[in-house]
Short mmCIF file of C-alpha atoms in Angstrom, two decimals:
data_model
loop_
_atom_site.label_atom_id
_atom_site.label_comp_id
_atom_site.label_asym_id
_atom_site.label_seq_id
_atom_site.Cartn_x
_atom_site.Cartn_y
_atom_site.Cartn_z
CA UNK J 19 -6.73 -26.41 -113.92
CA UNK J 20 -10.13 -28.86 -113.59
CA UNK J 21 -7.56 -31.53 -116.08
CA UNK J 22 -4.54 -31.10 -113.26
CA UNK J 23 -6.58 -31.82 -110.36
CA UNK J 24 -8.37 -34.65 -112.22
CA UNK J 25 -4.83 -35.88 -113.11
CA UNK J 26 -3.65 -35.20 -109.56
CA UNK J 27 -6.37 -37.41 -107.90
CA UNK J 28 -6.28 -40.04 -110.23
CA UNK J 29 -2.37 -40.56 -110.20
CA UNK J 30 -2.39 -40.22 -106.61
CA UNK J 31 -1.62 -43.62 -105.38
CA UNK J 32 0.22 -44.12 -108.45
CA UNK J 33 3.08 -41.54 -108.47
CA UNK J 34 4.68 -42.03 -105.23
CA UNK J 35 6.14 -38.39 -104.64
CA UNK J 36 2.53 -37.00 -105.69
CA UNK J 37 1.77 -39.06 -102.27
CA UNK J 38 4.97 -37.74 -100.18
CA UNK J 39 3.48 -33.71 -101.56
CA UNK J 40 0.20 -34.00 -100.49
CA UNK J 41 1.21 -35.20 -96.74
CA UNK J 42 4.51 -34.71 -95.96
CA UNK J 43 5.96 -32.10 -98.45
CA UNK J 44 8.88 -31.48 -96.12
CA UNK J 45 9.84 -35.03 -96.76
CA UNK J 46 10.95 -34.79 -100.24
CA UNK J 47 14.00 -35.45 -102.00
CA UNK J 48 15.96 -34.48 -104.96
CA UNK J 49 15.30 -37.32 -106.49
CA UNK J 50 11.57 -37.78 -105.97
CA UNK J 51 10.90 -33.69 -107.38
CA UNK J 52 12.74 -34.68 -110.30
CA UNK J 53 10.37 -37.92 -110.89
CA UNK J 54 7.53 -35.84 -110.26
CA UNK J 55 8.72 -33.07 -112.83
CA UNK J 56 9.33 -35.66 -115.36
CA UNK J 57 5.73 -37.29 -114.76
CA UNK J 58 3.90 -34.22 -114.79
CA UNK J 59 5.90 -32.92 -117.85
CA UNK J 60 4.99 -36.43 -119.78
CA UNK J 61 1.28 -35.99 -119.36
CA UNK J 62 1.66 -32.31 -120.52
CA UNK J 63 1.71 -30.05 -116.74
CA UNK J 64 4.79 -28.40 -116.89
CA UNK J 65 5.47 -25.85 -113.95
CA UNK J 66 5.45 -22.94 -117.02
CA UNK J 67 2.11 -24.68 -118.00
CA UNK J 68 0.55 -24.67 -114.57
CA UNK J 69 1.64 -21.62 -113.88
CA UNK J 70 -0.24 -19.84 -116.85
CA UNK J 71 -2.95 -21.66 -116.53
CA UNK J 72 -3.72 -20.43 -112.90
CA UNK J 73 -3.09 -17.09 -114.02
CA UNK J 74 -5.56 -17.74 -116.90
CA UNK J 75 -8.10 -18.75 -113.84
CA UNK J 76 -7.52 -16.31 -111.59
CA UNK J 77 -6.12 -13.30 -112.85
CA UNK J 78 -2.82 -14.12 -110.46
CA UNK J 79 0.33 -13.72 -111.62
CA UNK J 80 1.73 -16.54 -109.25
CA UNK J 81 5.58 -18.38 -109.62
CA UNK J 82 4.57 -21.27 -107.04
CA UNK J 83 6.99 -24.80 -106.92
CA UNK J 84 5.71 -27.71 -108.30
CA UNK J 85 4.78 -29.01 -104.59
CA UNK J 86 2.62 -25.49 -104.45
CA UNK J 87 0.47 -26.17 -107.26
CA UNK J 88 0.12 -30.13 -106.26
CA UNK J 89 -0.99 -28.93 -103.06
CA UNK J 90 -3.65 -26.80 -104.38
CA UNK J 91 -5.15 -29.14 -106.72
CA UNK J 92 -5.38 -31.81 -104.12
CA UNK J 93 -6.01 -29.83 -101.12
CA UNK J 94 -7.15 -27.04 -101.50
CA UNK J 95 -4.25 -25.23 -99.68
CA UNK J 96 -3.59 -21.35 -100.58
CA UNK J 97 -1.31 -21.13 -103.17
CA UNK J 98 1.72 -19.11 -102.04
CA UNK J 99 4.83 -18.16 -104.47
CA UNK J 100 7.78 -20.67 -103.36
CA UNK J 101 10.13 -17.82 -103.05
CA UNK J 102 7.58 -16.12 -100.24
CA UNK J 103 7.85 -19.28 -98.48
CA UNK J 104 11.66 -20.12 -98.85
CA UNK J 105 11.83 -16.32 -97.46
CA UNK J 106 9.14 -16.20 -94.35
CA UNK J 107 11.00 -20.15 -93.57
CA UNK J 108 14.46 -19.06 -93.68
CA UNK J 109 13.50 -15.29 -91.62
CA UNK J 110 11.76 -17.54 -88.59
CA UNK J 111 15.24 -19.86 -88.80
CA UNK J 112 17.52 -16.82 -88.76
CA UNK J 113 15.51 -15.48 -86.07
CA UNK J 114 15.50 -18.32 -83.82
CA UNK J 115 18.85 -18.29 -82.04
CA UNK J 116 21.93 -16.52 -82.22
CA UNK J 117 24.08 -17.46 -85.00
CA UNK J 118 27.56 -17.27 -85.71
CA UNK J 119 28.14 -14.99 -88.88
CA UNK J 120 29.78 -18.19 -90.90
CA UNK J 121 26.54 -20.38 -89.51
CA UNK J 122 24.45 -16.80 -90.92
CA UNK J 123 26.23 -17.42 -94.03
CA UNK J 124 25.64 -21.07 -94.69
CA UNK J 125 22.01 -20.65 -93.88
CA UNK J 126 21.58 -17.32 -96.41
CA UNK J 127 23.43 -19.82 -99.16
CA UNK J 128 20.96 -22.45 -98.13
CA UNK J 129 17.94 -20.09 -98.49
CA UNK J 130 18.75 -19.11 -102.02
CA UNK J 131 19.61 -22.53 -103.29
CA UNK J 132 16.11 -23.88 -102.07
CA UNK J 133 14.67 -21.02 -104.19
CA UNK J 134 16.23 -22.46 -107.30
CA UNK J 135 16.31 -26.25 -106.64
CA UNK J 136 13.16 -26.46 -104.55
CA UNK J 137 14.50 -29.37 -101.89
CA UNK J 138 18.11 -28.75 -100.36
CA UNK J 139 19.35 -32.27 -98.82
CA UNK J 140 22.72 -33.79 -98.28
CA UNK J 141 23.10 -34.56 -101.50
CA UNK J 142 22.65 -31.23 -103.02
CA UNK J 143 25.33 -30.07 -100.54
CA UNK J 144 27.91 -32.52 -101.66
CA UNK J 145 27.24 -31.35 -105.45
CA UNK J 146 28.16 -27.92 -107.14
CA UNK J 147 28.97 -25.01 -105.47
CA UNK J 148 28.44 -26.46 -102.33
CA UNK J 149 30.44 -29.61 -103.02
CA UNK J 150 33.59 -27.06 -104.10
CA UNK J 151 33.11 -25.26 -100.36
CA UNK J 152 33.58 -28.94 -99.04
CA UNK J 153 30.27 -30.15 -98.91
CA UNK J 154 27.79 -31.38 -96.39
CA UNK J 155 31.04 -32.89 -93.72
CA UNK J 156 32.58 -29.00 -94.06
CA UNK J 157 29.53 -27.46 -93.49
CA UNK J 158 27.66 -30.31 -90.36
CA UNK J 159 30.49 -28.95 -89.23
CA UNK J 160 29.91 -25.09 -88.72
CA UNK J 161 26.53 -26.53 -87.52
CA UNK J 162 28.24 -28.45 -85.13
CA UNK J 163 26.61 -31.86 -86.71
CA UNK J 164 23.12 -30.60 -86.33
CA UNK J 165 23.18 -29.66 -90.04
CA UNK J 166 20.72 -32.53 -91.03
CA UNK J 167 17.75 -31.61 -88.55
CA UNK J 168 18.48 -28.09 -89.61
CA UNK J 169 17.15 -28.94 -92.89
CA UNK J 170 14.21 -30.53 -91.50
CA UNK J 171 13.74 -27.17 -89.43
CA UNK J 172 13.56 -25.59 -92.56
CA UNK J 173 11.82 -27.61 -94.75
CA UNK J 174 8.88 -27.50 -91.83
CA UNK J 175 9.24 -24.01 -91.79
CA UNK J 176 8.37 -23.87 -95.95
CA UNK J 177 5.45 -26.44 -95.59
CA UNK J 178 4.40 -25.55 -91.63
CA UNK J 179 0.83 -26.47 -92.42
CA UNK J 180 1.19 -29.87 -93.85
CA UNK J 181 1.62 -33.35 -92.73
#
């Protein structure tokens, strides 16, 4: 883990997404988690990798993003399991108003696809399953066009103590 963290601090100005994880997780894209999955996965820290490497450390059997283990190396932050924090964001959105069971729906789709994709955007909602249900218009539309600071909501809610 000492070789990640050295790699992390040294590639920090250099990889712009490492940048975007360390202050404003919540701000990432598709796009920039794939560029940071093939950089990492060049210079030999592949989320399998890191993974058994911290359990090697700590005696933790931990399944943390990408982002998670970024923001432990450079921070310091607690390392929490992605799917713990998709689950505690999406429970404080779900609890936060009223909503309508299709809006309930959406949200529980969202939930599960940021467990497997990591970053949920307007893109990823105009691709795939998503895409076939009509995609981002259909569903900005159950939301009643408040779909895209919805995602911010949520994203904030994953990464509440950064940036």
């Amino acid at each position: 883990m000492a070789s990640f963290k050295q790699f992390i601090e040294t590639n920090l100005n250099l990889v712009p997404a490492l940048l975007v994880v360390t202050q404003r997780p919540r701000d990432l894209t598709r796009a920039q988690i794939k560029a940071l999955r093939a950089a990492l996965d060049g210079a030999g820290y592949s989320e399998t990798m890191l993974r058994s490497a911290w359990r090697d450390a700590t005696n933790e059997d931990i399944a943390a993003s990408i982002v998670g283990y970024i923001g432990q190396a450079a921070l310091g932050d607690a390392l929490v399991p992605y799917g713990e924090r998709v689950d505690r964001a999406m429970k404080t959105i779900l609890s936060s108003q009223p909503w309508t069971t299709p809006q309930r729906q959406w949200l529980e789709r969202i939930g599960q696809q940021m467990k497997q994709e990591t970053v949920v955007d307007k893109a990823a909602l105009d691709q795939g399953q998503f895409k076939a249900q009509g995609g981002f218009k259909r569903i900005d539309k159950v939301f009643e066009g408040q779909l895209e600071t919805l995602l911010a909501e949520i994203n904030s809610a994953i990464w509440p103590d950064v940036g």
